[in-house]
mmCIF file of C-alpha atoms and ligand atoms in Angstrom:
data_model
loop_
_atom_site.group_PDB
_atom_site.id
_atom_site.type_symbol
_atom_site.label_atom_id
_atom_site.label_comp_id
_atom_site.label_asym_id
_atom_site.label_seq_id
_atom_site.Cartn_x
_atom_site.Cartn_y
_atom_site.Cartn_z
ATOM 1 C CA MET K 984 30.155 107.880 252.423
ATOM 2 C CA MET K 985 32.636 106.193 250.017
ATOM 3 C CA SER K 986 34.418 104.292 252.536
ATOM 4 C CA ASP K 987 31.301 102.273 253.009
ATOM 5 C CA VAL K 988 31.458 101.429 249.374
ATOM 6 C CA CYS K 989 34.881 100.425 249.526
ATOM 7 C CA PRO K 990 35.584 99.360 253.190
ATOM 8 C CA ILE K 991 39.076 98.816 254.315
ATOM 9 C CA ILE K 992 39.688 96.635 257.331
ATOM 10 C CA GLY K 993 43.399 97.872 257.575
ATOM 11 C CA VAL K 994 46.717 97.162 256.298
ATOM 12 C CA ASP K 995 47.099 93.361 255.753
ATOM 13 C CA HIS K 996 50.713 93.446 254.671
ATOM 14 C CA LEU K 997 53.484 95.405 252.705
ATOM 15 C CA GLU K 998 55.472 93.377 250.342
ATOM 16 C CA PHE K 999 59.107 94.326 249.531
ATOM 17 C CA PHE K 1000 60.595 93.150 246.349
ATOM 18 C CA VAL K 1001 64.395 92.674 247.278
ATOM 19 C CA GLY K 1002 67.469 91.276 245.644
ATOM 20 C CA ASN K 1003 68.034 88.870 248.504
ATOM 21 C CA ALA K 1004 65.050 87.916 250.648
ATOM 22 C CA LYS K 1005 66.885 85.558 252.893
ATOM 23 C CA GLN K 1006 69.571 88.360 253.921
ATOM 24 C CA SER K 1007 66.865 90.971 254.299
ATOM 25 C CA ALA K 1008 64.887 88.731 256.655
ATOM 26 C CA GLN K 1009 68.077 88.733 258.881
ATOM 27 C CA PHE K 1010 68.186 92.486 258.666
ATOM 28 C CA TYR K 1011 64.559 93.149 259.498
ATOM 29 C CA SER K 1012 64.609 90.332 262.313
ATOM 30 C CA ARG K 1013 68.181 91.365 263.958
ATOM 31 C CA CYS K 1014 68.071 95.153 263.660
ATOM 32 C CA PHE K 1015 64.273 95.727 263.944
ATOM 33 C CA GLY K 1016 63.178 92.774 265.939
ATOM 34 C CA PHE K 1017 60.690 91.090 263.326
ATOM 35 C CA GLN K 1018 60.056 87.436 263.731
ATOM 36 C CA ASN K 1019 59.873 85.254 260.385
ATOM 37 C CA THR K 1020 56.414 83.469 260.933
ATOM 38 C CA ALA K 1021 55.910 82.177 257.392
ATOM 39 C CA TYR K 1022 57.930 81.091 254.414
ATOM 40 C CA ARG K 1023 57.544 80.013 250.837
ATOM 41 C CA GLY K 1024 60.393 78.704 248.705
ATOM 42 C CA LEU K 1025 62.100 75.840 247.171
ATOM 43 C CA GLU K 1026 61.442 73.744 250.235
ATOM 44 C CA THR K 1027 57.716 74.276 249.875
ATOM 45 C CA GLY K 1028 57.709 73.662 246.206
ATOM 46 C CA GLU K 1029 57.796 77.047 244.834
ATOM 47 C CA ARG K 1030 60.541 77.377 242.173
ATOM 48 C CA LYS K 1031 60.401 80.804 241.038
ATOM 49 C CA THR K 1032 60.372 83.153 244.211
ATOM 50 C CA SER K 1033 61.261 83.049 247.741
ATOM 51 C CA SER K 1034 59.114 84.992 250.441
ATOM 52 C CA TYR K 1035 59.665 85.511 254.218
ATOM 53 C CA VAL K 1036 56.625 86.963 256.181
ATOM 54 C CA MET K 1037 57.903 89.080 258.883
ATOM 55 C CA GLU K 1038 55.914 90.128 261.739
ATOM 56 C CA GLN K 1039 55.977 92.419 264.881
ATOM 57 C CA GLY K 1040 52.915 93.552 266.881
ATOM 58 C CA GLU K 1041 50.283 94.088 264.172
ATOM 59 C CA ILE K 1042 52.884 94.766 261.321
ATOM 60 C CA ARG K 1043 53.401 92.229 258.866
ATOM 61 C CA PHE K 1044 55.883 92.629 256.068
ATOM 62 C CA VAL K 1045 56.518 89.970 253.209
ATOM 63 C CA LEU K 1046 60.003 90.016 251.739
ATOM 64 C CA THR K 1047 60.240 88.455 248.274
ATOM 65 C CA SER K 1048 63.028 87.783 245.936
ATOM 66 C CA ALA K 1049 62.936 86.005 242.445
ATOM 67 C CA MET K 1050 65.157 82.937 241.731
ATOM 68 C CA VAL K 1051 64.660 83.330 237.908
ATOM 69 C CA GLY K 1052 66.538 85.861 235.993
ATOM 70 C CA ASP K 1053 63.870 87.458 234.021
ATOM 71 C CA HIS K 1054 61.149 87.320 236.651
ATOM 72 C CA PRO K 1055 59.351 90.882 237.068
ATOM 73 C CA ILE K 1056 60.487 91.030 240.866
ATOM 74 C CA ASN K 1057 64.086 90.917 239.491
ATOM 75 C CA LYS K 1058 63.207 93.651 236.968
ATOM 76 C CA SER K 1059 61.685 95.565 239.821
ATOM 77 C CA VAL K 1060 65.019 95.247 241.620
ATOM 78 C CA MET K 1061 67.197 96.328 238.851
ATOM 79 C CA LYS K 1062 65.010 99.277 238.174
ATOM 80 C CA HIS K 1063 63.966 100.312 241.682
ATOM 81 C CA GLY K 1064 66.624 98.672 244.212
ATOM 82 C CA ASP K 1065 64.714 97.133 247.047
ATOM 83 C CA THR K 1066 61.378 98.609 247.219
ATOM 84 C CA ILE K 1067 57.746 98.178 248.386
ATOM 85 C CA GLY K 1068 55.919 96.548 245.500
ATOM 86 C CA VAL K 1069 52.610 95.816 247.141
ATOM 87 C CA MET K 1070 50.467 97.661 249.522
ATOM 88 C CA ALA K 1071 47.852 95.118 250.750
ATOM 89 C CA PHE K 1072 44.454 96.055 252.643
ATOM 90 C CA GLN K 1073 42.284 93.721 254.129
ATOM 91 C CA VAL K 1074 38.849 94.087 252.932
ATOM 92 C CA PRO K 1075 35.603 92.109 253.671
ATOM 93 C CA ASP K 1076 34.867 91.351 250.003
ATOM 94 C CA VAL K 1077 37.596 91.134 247.466
ATOM 95 C CA THR K 1078 35.293 90.984 244.359
ATOM 96 C CA ALA K 1079 33.186 94.058 245.570
ATOM 97 C CA ALA K 1080 36.268 96.110 246.542
ATOM 98 C CA TYR K 1081 37.949 95.287 243.003
ATOM 99 C CA ARG K 1082 34.945 95.906 240.921
ATOM 100 C CA TYR K 1083 34.350 99.337 242.810
ATOM 101 C CA ALA K 1084 37.853 100.387 242.228
ATOM 102 C CA ILE K 1085 37.654 99.401 238.532
ATOM 103 C CA SER K 1086 34.301 101.328 238.102
ATOM 104 C CA GLN K 1087 36.130 104.305 239.427
ATOM 105 C CA GLY K 1088 38.972 104.463 237.131
ATOM 106 C CA ALA K 1089 41.536 102.258 238.636
ATOM 107 C CA VAL K 1090 43.595 99.940 236.319
ATOM 108 C CA GLY K 1091 43.423 96.054 237.046
ATOM 109 C CA ALA K 1092 46.538 94.197 237.626
ATOM 110 C CA ILE K 1093 45.157 90.821 239.193
ATOM 111 C CA PRO K 1094 41.437 89.953 238.746
ATOM 112 C CA PRO K 1095 39.676 88.529 241.902
ATOM 113 C CA THR K 1096 41.444 85.226 242.553
ATOM 114 C CA GLU K 1097 40.635 82.398 245.026
ATOM 115 C CA GLN K 1098 43.421 80.085 246.485
ATOM 116 C CA ASP K 1099 42.482 77.089 248.863
ATOM 117 C CA ASP K 1100 44.358 74.758 251.118
ATOM 118 C CA GLU K 1101 43.630 72.827 254.394
ATOM 119 C CA HIS K 1102 43.290 76.187 256.237
ATOM 120 C CA GLY K 1103 40.483 77.518 254.191
ATOM 121 C CA THR K 1104 40.154 79.907 251.345
ATOM 122 C CA LEU K 1105 42.078 83.227 250.706
ATOM 123 C CA ARG K 1106 40.905 85.741 248.160
ATOM 124 C CA TYR K 1107 42.878 88.506 246.523
ATOM 125 C CA ALA K 1108 43.052 91.022 243.693
ATOM 126 C CA ALA K 1109 45.182 94.008 242.729
ATOM 127 C CA VAL K 1110 44.892 97.381 241.070
ATOM 128 C CA ARG K 1111 47.798 99.579 239.752
ATOM 129 C CA SER K 1112 48.776 102.439 241.918
ATOM 130 C CA PHE K 1113 51.489 105.125 241.319
ATOM 131 C CA GLY K 1114 54.703 103.951 239.941
ATOM 132 C CA ASP K 1115 54.958 100.208 239.850
ATOM 133 C CA VAL K 1116 53.194 99.878 243.176
ATOM 134 C CA LEU K 1117 50.315 97.661 243.278
ATOM 135 C CA VAL K 1118 47.424 97.962 245.787
ATOM 136 C CA LYS K 1119 46.181 94.553 246.711
ATOM 137 C CA PHE K 1120 42.844 93.582 248.328
ATOM 138 C CA VAL K 1121 42.980 90.630 250.704
ATOM 139 C CA GLU K 1122 40.065 88.756 252.020
ATOM 140 C CA ARG K 1123 41.081 86.447 254.757
ATOM 141 C CA GLN K 1124 38.058 85.944 256.906
ATOM 142 C CA ALA K 1125 37.691 82.189 255.630
ATOM 143 C CA TYR K 1126 41.367 81.583 255.859
ATOM 144 C CA SER K 1127 43.306 80.454 259.062
ATOM 145 C CA GLY K 1128 46.699 79.395 257.715
ATOM 146 C CA PRO K 1129 49.985 81.185 258.532
ATOM 147 C CA PHE K 1130 49.893 83.479 255.793
ATOM 148 C CA ALA K 1131 48.715 82.447 252.544
ATOM 149 C CA PRO K 1132 48.155 79.023 250.711
ATOM 150 C CA GLY K 1133 51.674 77.728 249.744
ATOM 151 C CA PHE K 1134 53.251 79.273 252.871
ATOM 152 C CA VAL K 1135 54.366 77.170 255.857
ATOM 153 C CA ALA K 1136 54.679 78.237 259.349
ATOM 154 C CA ARG K 1137 57.870 79.274 260.841
ATOM 155 C CA ALA K 1138 58.710 80.392 264.369
ATOM 156 C CA SER K 1139 62.356 81.905 263.964
ATOM 157 C CA VAL K 1140 63.694 83.558 267.007
ATOM 158 C CA PRO K 1141 63.111 87.321 266.367
ATOM 159 C CA GLY K 1142 65.987 89.794 267.193
ATOM 160 C CA PRO K 1143 65.664 91.860 270.369
ATOM 161 C CA ASN K 1144 61.975 93.168 270.386
ATOM 162 C CA ALA K 1145 61.713 97.020 269.606
ATOM 163 C CA GLY K 1146 58.305 97.251 270.559
ATOM 164 C CA LEU K 1147 56.904 98.332 267.262
ATOM 165 C CA LYS K 1148 53.002 97.813 267.229
ATOM 166 C CA ARG K 1149 51.431 98.785 263.898
ATOM 167 C CA ILE K 1150 51.816 100.903 260.888
ATOM 168 C CA ASP K 1151 50.799 104.507 261.472
ATOM 169 C CA HIS K 1152 51.123 105.778 257.984
ATOM 170 C CA ILE K 1153 52.570 104.927 254.512
ATOM 171 C CA VAL K 1154 54.125 107.856 252.486
ATOM 172 C CA GLY K 1155 54.572 107.732 248.609
ATOM 173 C CA ASN K 1156 56.442 109.981 246.439
ATOM 174 C CA VAL K 1157 55.275 110.867 243.038
ATOM 175 C CA GLU K 1158 56.440 113.084 240.167
ATOM 176 C CA ARG K 1159 55.817 117.002 240.159
ATOM 177 C CA GLY K 1160 52.270 117.797 239.159
ATOM 178 C CA MET K 1161 50.957 114.255 239.992
ATOM 179 C CA MET K 1162 50.191 114.386 243.525
ATOM 180 C CA ASP K 1163 46.365 115.568 243.099
ATOM 181 C CA ARG K 1164 46.058 112.783 240.395
ATOM 182 C CA TRP K 1165 46.860 109.904 243.064
ATOM 183 C CA VAL K 1166 45.125 111.607 245.801
ATOM 184 C CA GLU K 1167 42.169 111.335 243.811
ATOM 185 C CA PHE K 1168 42.867 107.637 242.973
ATOM 186 C CA PHE K 1169 42.839 107.015 246.760
ATOM 187 C CA GLN K 1170 39.756 109.020 247.306
ATOM 188 C CA LYS K 1171 37.588 107.719 244.582
ATOM 189 C CA ALA K 1172 38.625 104.141 244.004
ATOM 190 C CA MET K 1173 39.470 103.251 247.557
ATOM 191 C CA GLY K 1174 37.247 105.442 249.663
ATOM 192 C CA PHE K 1175 39.963 107.482 251.540
ATOM 193 C CA GLU K 1176 39.235 111.130 252.680
ATOM 194 C CA LEU K 1177 41.534 114.113 252.280
ATOM 195 C CA ARG K 1178 42.506 114.977 255.920
ATOM 196 C CA MET K 1179 45.299 117.625 255.542
ATOM 197 C CA HIS K 1180 47.328 119.482 253.013
ATOM 198 C CA PHE K 1181 50.803 120.917 253.474
ATOM 199 C CA ASP K 1182 51.883 123.171 250.930
ATOM 200 C CA GLU K 1183 55.282 124.093 249.762
ATOM 201 C CA GLN K 1184 55.389 127.137 252.267
ATOM 202 C CA THR K 1185 55.020 124.754 255.194
ATOM 203 C CA ILE K 1186 57.478 122.215 253.861
ATOM 204 C CA SER K 1187 60.279 124.143 252.741
ATOM 205 C CA THR K 1188 64.115 124.912 253.554
ATOM 206 C CA GLU K 1189 66.429 127.496 251.885
ATOM 207 C CA TYR K 1190 66.995 124.734 249.159
ATOM 208 C CA SER K 1191 64.061 122.758 248.533
ATOM 209 C CA ALA K 1192 60.359 122.304 248.819
ATOM 210 C CA LEU K 1193 57.521 119.743 248.764
ATOM 211 C CA MET K 1194 53.792 119.434 248.805
ATOM 212 C CA SER K 1195 51.961 116.682 250.688
ATOM 213 C CA LYS K 1196 48.333 115.528 251.001
ATOM 214 C CA VAL K 1197 47.259 113.078 253.846
ATOM 215 C CA LEU K 1198 44.568 110.626 253.213
ATOM 216 C CA GLN K 1199 42.627 108.429 255.726
ATOM 217 C CA ASN K 1200 40.229 105.615 255.410
ATOM 218 C CA GLY K 1201 37.498 104.842 257.742
ATOM 219 C CA SER K 1202 39.663 102.148 259.264
ATOM 220 C CA LYS K 1203 42.370 104.805 260.233
ATOM 221 C CA THR K 1204 44.705 103.557 257.412
ATOM 222 C CA ILE K 1205 46.590 106.795 256.617
ATOM 223 C CA VAL K 1206 48.447 107.246 253.243
ATOM 224 C CA ASN K 1207 50.324 110.370 252.475
ATOM 225 C CA ILE K 1208 51.339 111.407 248.871
ATOM 226 C CA ASN K 1209 54.124 114.101 248.325
ATOM 227 C CA GLU K 1210 55.410 115.738 245.333
ATOM 228 C CA PRO K 1211 58.372 117.811 244.609
ATOM 229 C CA ALA K 1212 57.912 121.787 244.667
ATOM 230 C CA ASP K 1213 60.327 124.357 243.072
ATOM 231 C CA GLY K 1214 63.465 125.005 245.340
ATOM 232 C CA LEU K 1215 66.708 126.452 244.709
ATOM 233 C CA ARG K 1216 68.223 122.890 244.605
ATOM 234 C CA LYS K 1217 67.101 119.473 244.172
ATOM 235 C CA SER K 1218 64.431 118.297 246.774
ATOM 236 C CA GLN K 1219 64.658 115.193 248.606
ATOM 237 C CA ILE K 1220 61.645 114.000 246.705
ATOM 238 C CA GLU K 1221 63.412 114.480 243.513
ATOM 239 C CA GLU K 1222 66.499 112.668 244.848
ATOM 240 C CA PHE K 1223 64.312 109.798 245.653
ATOM 241 C CA LEU K 1224 62.581 109.836 242.225
ATOM 242 C CA ASP K 1225 66.037 109.862 240.603
ATOM 243 C CA PHE K 1226 67.341 106.928 242.403
ATOM 244 C CA HIS K 1227 64.153 104.903 242.612
ATOM 245 C CA TYR K 1228 63.692 105.595 238.939
ATOM 246 C CA GLY K 1229 60.188 106.834 239.318
ATOM 247 C CA PRO K 1230 57.381 106.999 242.146
ATOM 248 C CA GLY K 1231 57.227 104.675 245.036
ATOM 249 C CA ILE K 1232 56.904 104.339 248.838
ATOM 250 C CA GLN K 1233 59.080 106.555 250.533
ATOM 251 C CA HIS K 1234 58.452 105.779 254.197
ATOM 252 C CA ILE K 1235 56.640 103.629 256.569
ATOM 253 C CA ALA K 1236 55.791 105.034 259.977
ATOM 254 C CA LEU K 1237 55.815 102.368 262.721
ATOM 255 C CA GLU K 1238 54.071 103.170 265.988
ATOM 256 C CA THR K 1239 55.345 102.314 269.287
ATOM 257 C CA THR K 1240 54.042 103.183 272.877
ATOM 258 C CA ASP K 1241 57.674 103.487 274.267
ATOM 259 C CA ILE K 1242 59.778 105.304 271.623
ATOM 260 C CA VAL K 1243 62.633 105.606 274.209
ATOM 261 C CA GLN K 1244 62.788 101.912 274.799
ATOM 262 C CA ALA K 1245 62.345 101.339 270.999
ATOM 263 C CA VAL K 1246 65.244 103.837 269.933
ATOM 264 C CA VAL K 1247 67.592 102.374 272.520
ATOM 265 C CA GLN K 1248 67.042 98.911 271.250
ATOM 266 C CA LEU K 1249 67.260 99.829 267.671
ATOM 267 C CA ARG K 1250 70.245 101.783 268.214
ATOM 268 C CA GLN K 1251 72.002 99.020 270.139
ATOM 269 C CA ALA K 1252 70.961 96.608 267.189
ATOM 270 C CA GLY K 1253 72.708 98.956 264.505
ATOM 271 C CA VAL K 1254 69.968 100.903 263.154
ATOM 272 C CA GLU K 1255 70.995 104.203 261.898
ATOM 273 C CA PHE K 1256 68.870 107.325 262.450
ATOM 274 C CA LEU K 1257 69.110 110.843 261.051
ATOM 275 C CA PRO K 1258 71.303 112.966 263.095
ATOM 276 C CA ILE K 1259 69.204 115.927 264.583
ATOM 277 C CA PRO K 1260 71.382 119.301 265.442
ATOM 278 C CA LYS K 1261 71.600 119.767 269.221
ATOM 279 C CA THR K 1262 70.254 123.215 268.451
ATOM 280 C CA TYR K 1263 66.941 121.684 267.819
ATOM 281 C CA TYR K 1264 66.719 120.876 271.631
ATOM 282 C CA GLU K 1265 67.772 124.367 272.898
ATOM 283 C CA ASN K 1266 64.302 126.042 272.969
ATOM 284 C CA LEU K 1267 62.222 122.851 272.947
ATOM 285 C CA GLU K 1268 60.879 123.212 276.380
ATOM 286 C CA ASP K 1269 59.578 126.737 275.548
ATOM 287 C CA TRP K 1270 57.208 125.441 273.091
ATOM 288 C CA VAL K 1271 56.415 121.796 273.696
ATOM 289 C CA ARG K 1272 55.206 122.039 277.357
ATOM 290 C CA GLU K 1273 54.795 118.909 279.267
ATOM 291 C CA ILE K 1274 55.833 115.794 277.790
ATOM 292 C CA ASP K 1275 56.578 112.502 279.415
ATOM 293 C CA VAL K 1276 60.252 112.294 278.323
ATOM 294 C CA PRO K 1277 62.926 114.573 279.611
ATOM 295 C CA VAL K 1278 64.336 116.866 276.945
ATOM 296 C CA GLU K 1279 67.959 115.767 277.680
ATOM 297 C CA LYS K 1280 66.757 111.968 276.846
ATOM 298 C CA LEU K 1281 65.262 113.170 273.529
ATOM 299 C CA ALA K 1282 68.461 115.117 272.638
ATOM 300 C CA GLU K 1283 70.621 111.899 273.485
ATOM 301 C CA LEU K 1284 68.466 109.754 271.449
ATOM 302 C CA GLY K 1285 67.800 112.239 268.526
ATOM 303 C CA ILE K 1286 63.960 112.134 268.976
ATOM 304 C CA LEU K 1287 61.789 114.957 267.686
ATOM 305 C CA VAL K 1288 58.579 116.337 269.125
ATOM 306 C CA ASP K 1289 55.580 117.974 267.698
ATOM 307 C CA ARG K 1290 52.613 119.066 269.151
ATOM 308 C CA ASP K 1291 48.906 120.291 268.100
ATOM 309 C CA GLU K 1292 45.763 121.195 269.954
ATOM 310 C CA ASP K 1293 45.044 117.542 270.658
ATOM 311 C CA GLY K 1294 48.413 116.496 272.154
ATOM 312 C CA TYR K 1295 51.858 115.583 271.128
ATOM 313 C CA LEU K 1296 54.060 113.152 269.242
ATOM 314 C CA LEU K 1297 57.375 111.892 269.366
ATOM 315 C CA GLN K 1298 59.117 110.762 266.094
ATOM 316 C CA LEU K 1299 62.440 110.058 264.391
ATOM 317 C CA PHE K 1300 63.423 108.880 261.173
ATOM 318 C CA THR K 1301 66.169 106.027 260.099
ATOM 319 C CA LYS K 1302 68.533 106.627 257.372
ATOM 320 C CA PRO K 1303 67.808 104.866 253.943
ATOM 321 C CA LEU K 1304 67.470 101.172 254.516
ATOM 322 C CA GLY K 1305 69.387 100.354 251.425
ATOM 323 C CA ASP K 1306 72.213 101.873 249.439
ATOM 324 C CA ARG K 1307 69.967 103.966 247.289
ATOM 325 C CA PRO K 1308 68.462 107.099 249.218
ATOM 326 C CA THR K 1309 64.971 105.774 248.745
ATOM 327 C CA LEU K 1310 63.012 103.856 251.347
ATOM 328 C CA PHE K 1311 63.306 104.651 255.138
ATOM 329 C CA PHE K 1312 61.405 103.989 258.383
ATOM 330 C CA GLU K 1313 59.835 106.519 260.803
ATOM 331 C CA VAL K 1314 59.406 105.476 264.562
ATOM 332 C CA ILE K 1315 56.479 107.384 266.163
ATOM 333 C CA GLU K 1316 54.881 107.508 269.471
ATOM 334 C CA ARG K 1317 51.495 109.485 269.559
ATOM 335 C CA HIS K 1318 49.895 111.203 272.485
ATOM 336 C CA GLY K 1319 46.721 112.512 271.075
ATOM 337 C CA CYS K 1320 48.497 114.366 268.404
ATOM 338 C CA ARG K 1321 46.984 113.491 265.127
ATOM 339 C CA GLY K 1322 49.628 115.140 262.851
ATOM 340 C CA PHE K 1323 52.620 114.142 261.249
ATOM 341 C CA GLY K 1324 55.272 116.304 262.606
ATOM 342 C CA ALA K 1325 54.776 119.583 260.571
ATOM 343 C CA GLY K 1326 56.559 121.415 263.211
ATOM 344 C CA ASN K 1327 59.647 119.276 262.617
ATOM 345 C CA PHE K 1328 59.556 119.487 258.744
ATOM 346 C CA LYS K 1329 62.118 122.417 258.593
ATOM 347 C CA SER K 1330 64.796 120.879 260.973
ATOM 348 C CA LEU K 1331 64.122 117.398 259.803
ATOM 349 C CA PHE K 1332 64.838 118.711 256.012
ATOM 350 C CA VAL K 1333 67.786 120.395 256.863
ATOM 351 C CA ALA K 1334 69.052 117.250 258.651
ATOM 352 C CA LEU K 1335 68.073 115.333 255.357
ATOM 353 C CA GLU K 1336 69.683 118.014 252.993
ATOM 354 C CA ARG K 1337 72.840 117.543 255.136
ATOM 355 C CA GLU K 1338 72.650 113.729 254.208
ATOM 356 C CA GLN K 1339 71.803 114.440 250.568
ATOM 357 C CA ALA K 1340 74.938 116.802 250.219
ATOM 358 C CA LEU K 1341 77.081 114.004 251.656
ATOM 359 C CA ARG K 1342 75.776 111.867 248.894
ATOM 360 C CA GLY K 1343 76.553 114.479 246.324
ATOM 361 C CA ASN K 1344 72.857 115.003 245.391
ATOM 362 C CA LEU K 1345 72.081 118.438 246.620
HETATM 363 FE FE1 LIG X 2502 55.929 110.209 258.375
#
């Protein structure tokens, strides 16, 4: 099995390239409940970039901005706006993972590199993925420091805890006709297996359509790739590609075991979610059968439900995190169901298109 050739232990972190990491750290802390656990910047002797490691449950984000005008991170910010520039996976052997990916056609970005400090040795390497996204391999079994050499531990007071536990899935948007190329990249070079396929019939509204493939690694790391399909008007994927100036990461689904508590907390902290039409809840009880949360509560908080033969899931989506209609978060609570809310795609996309029309992009 390929996942034995390129074993992935799990998501190590996602690195966001942002215009102002200091202020972003406040946003993810106060609105989403992340804690700043490590830092690297001028005070630690780093002159070019400033990075904040933000953690909640098993989720680890790194927010990085550049202090030098022509730094590649500033070029990324200028082109894409704030975006996720690095998708980092933990592996048992960086050199083996990197060599294997390259042998399968991946393009190298950072050759296997070793960094030491008093906490041990951290190894990493990276290959290119869709758009300007790097896939980084991180080997940290021999490293016990706060994040990586050069970082110092911090224990900032986090915002109110939203109870977000782990990354459930990562979704990338690529150009029309490119989905299969990148699905193949994750299959061949990274050992993922194709788990589901949604065609444009499943995911379409009156106006727009998209196609999506779901990939999973042995470690349960899930990556979905979307591409736009023909519709009467511009699809949400095309809107993303236009404003992001190319492919990139569209959303990160964050898993919680108590979505009601999470959403109450997040809303109180000022997080904005996609509004769901009340009509969505009218016939909900007829088809979802028993769920732990009363339908009135779901309607009040704008939470969506989907069900498959294994169980159900509850989910909802934030509005874009920045000014550009690009990156957003999903909050998800699973009860057996291993799907992604296909039953909600239609109502969700209608809601998305309403927002898209407000932005003058439909
Ligand atoms: Fe999702």
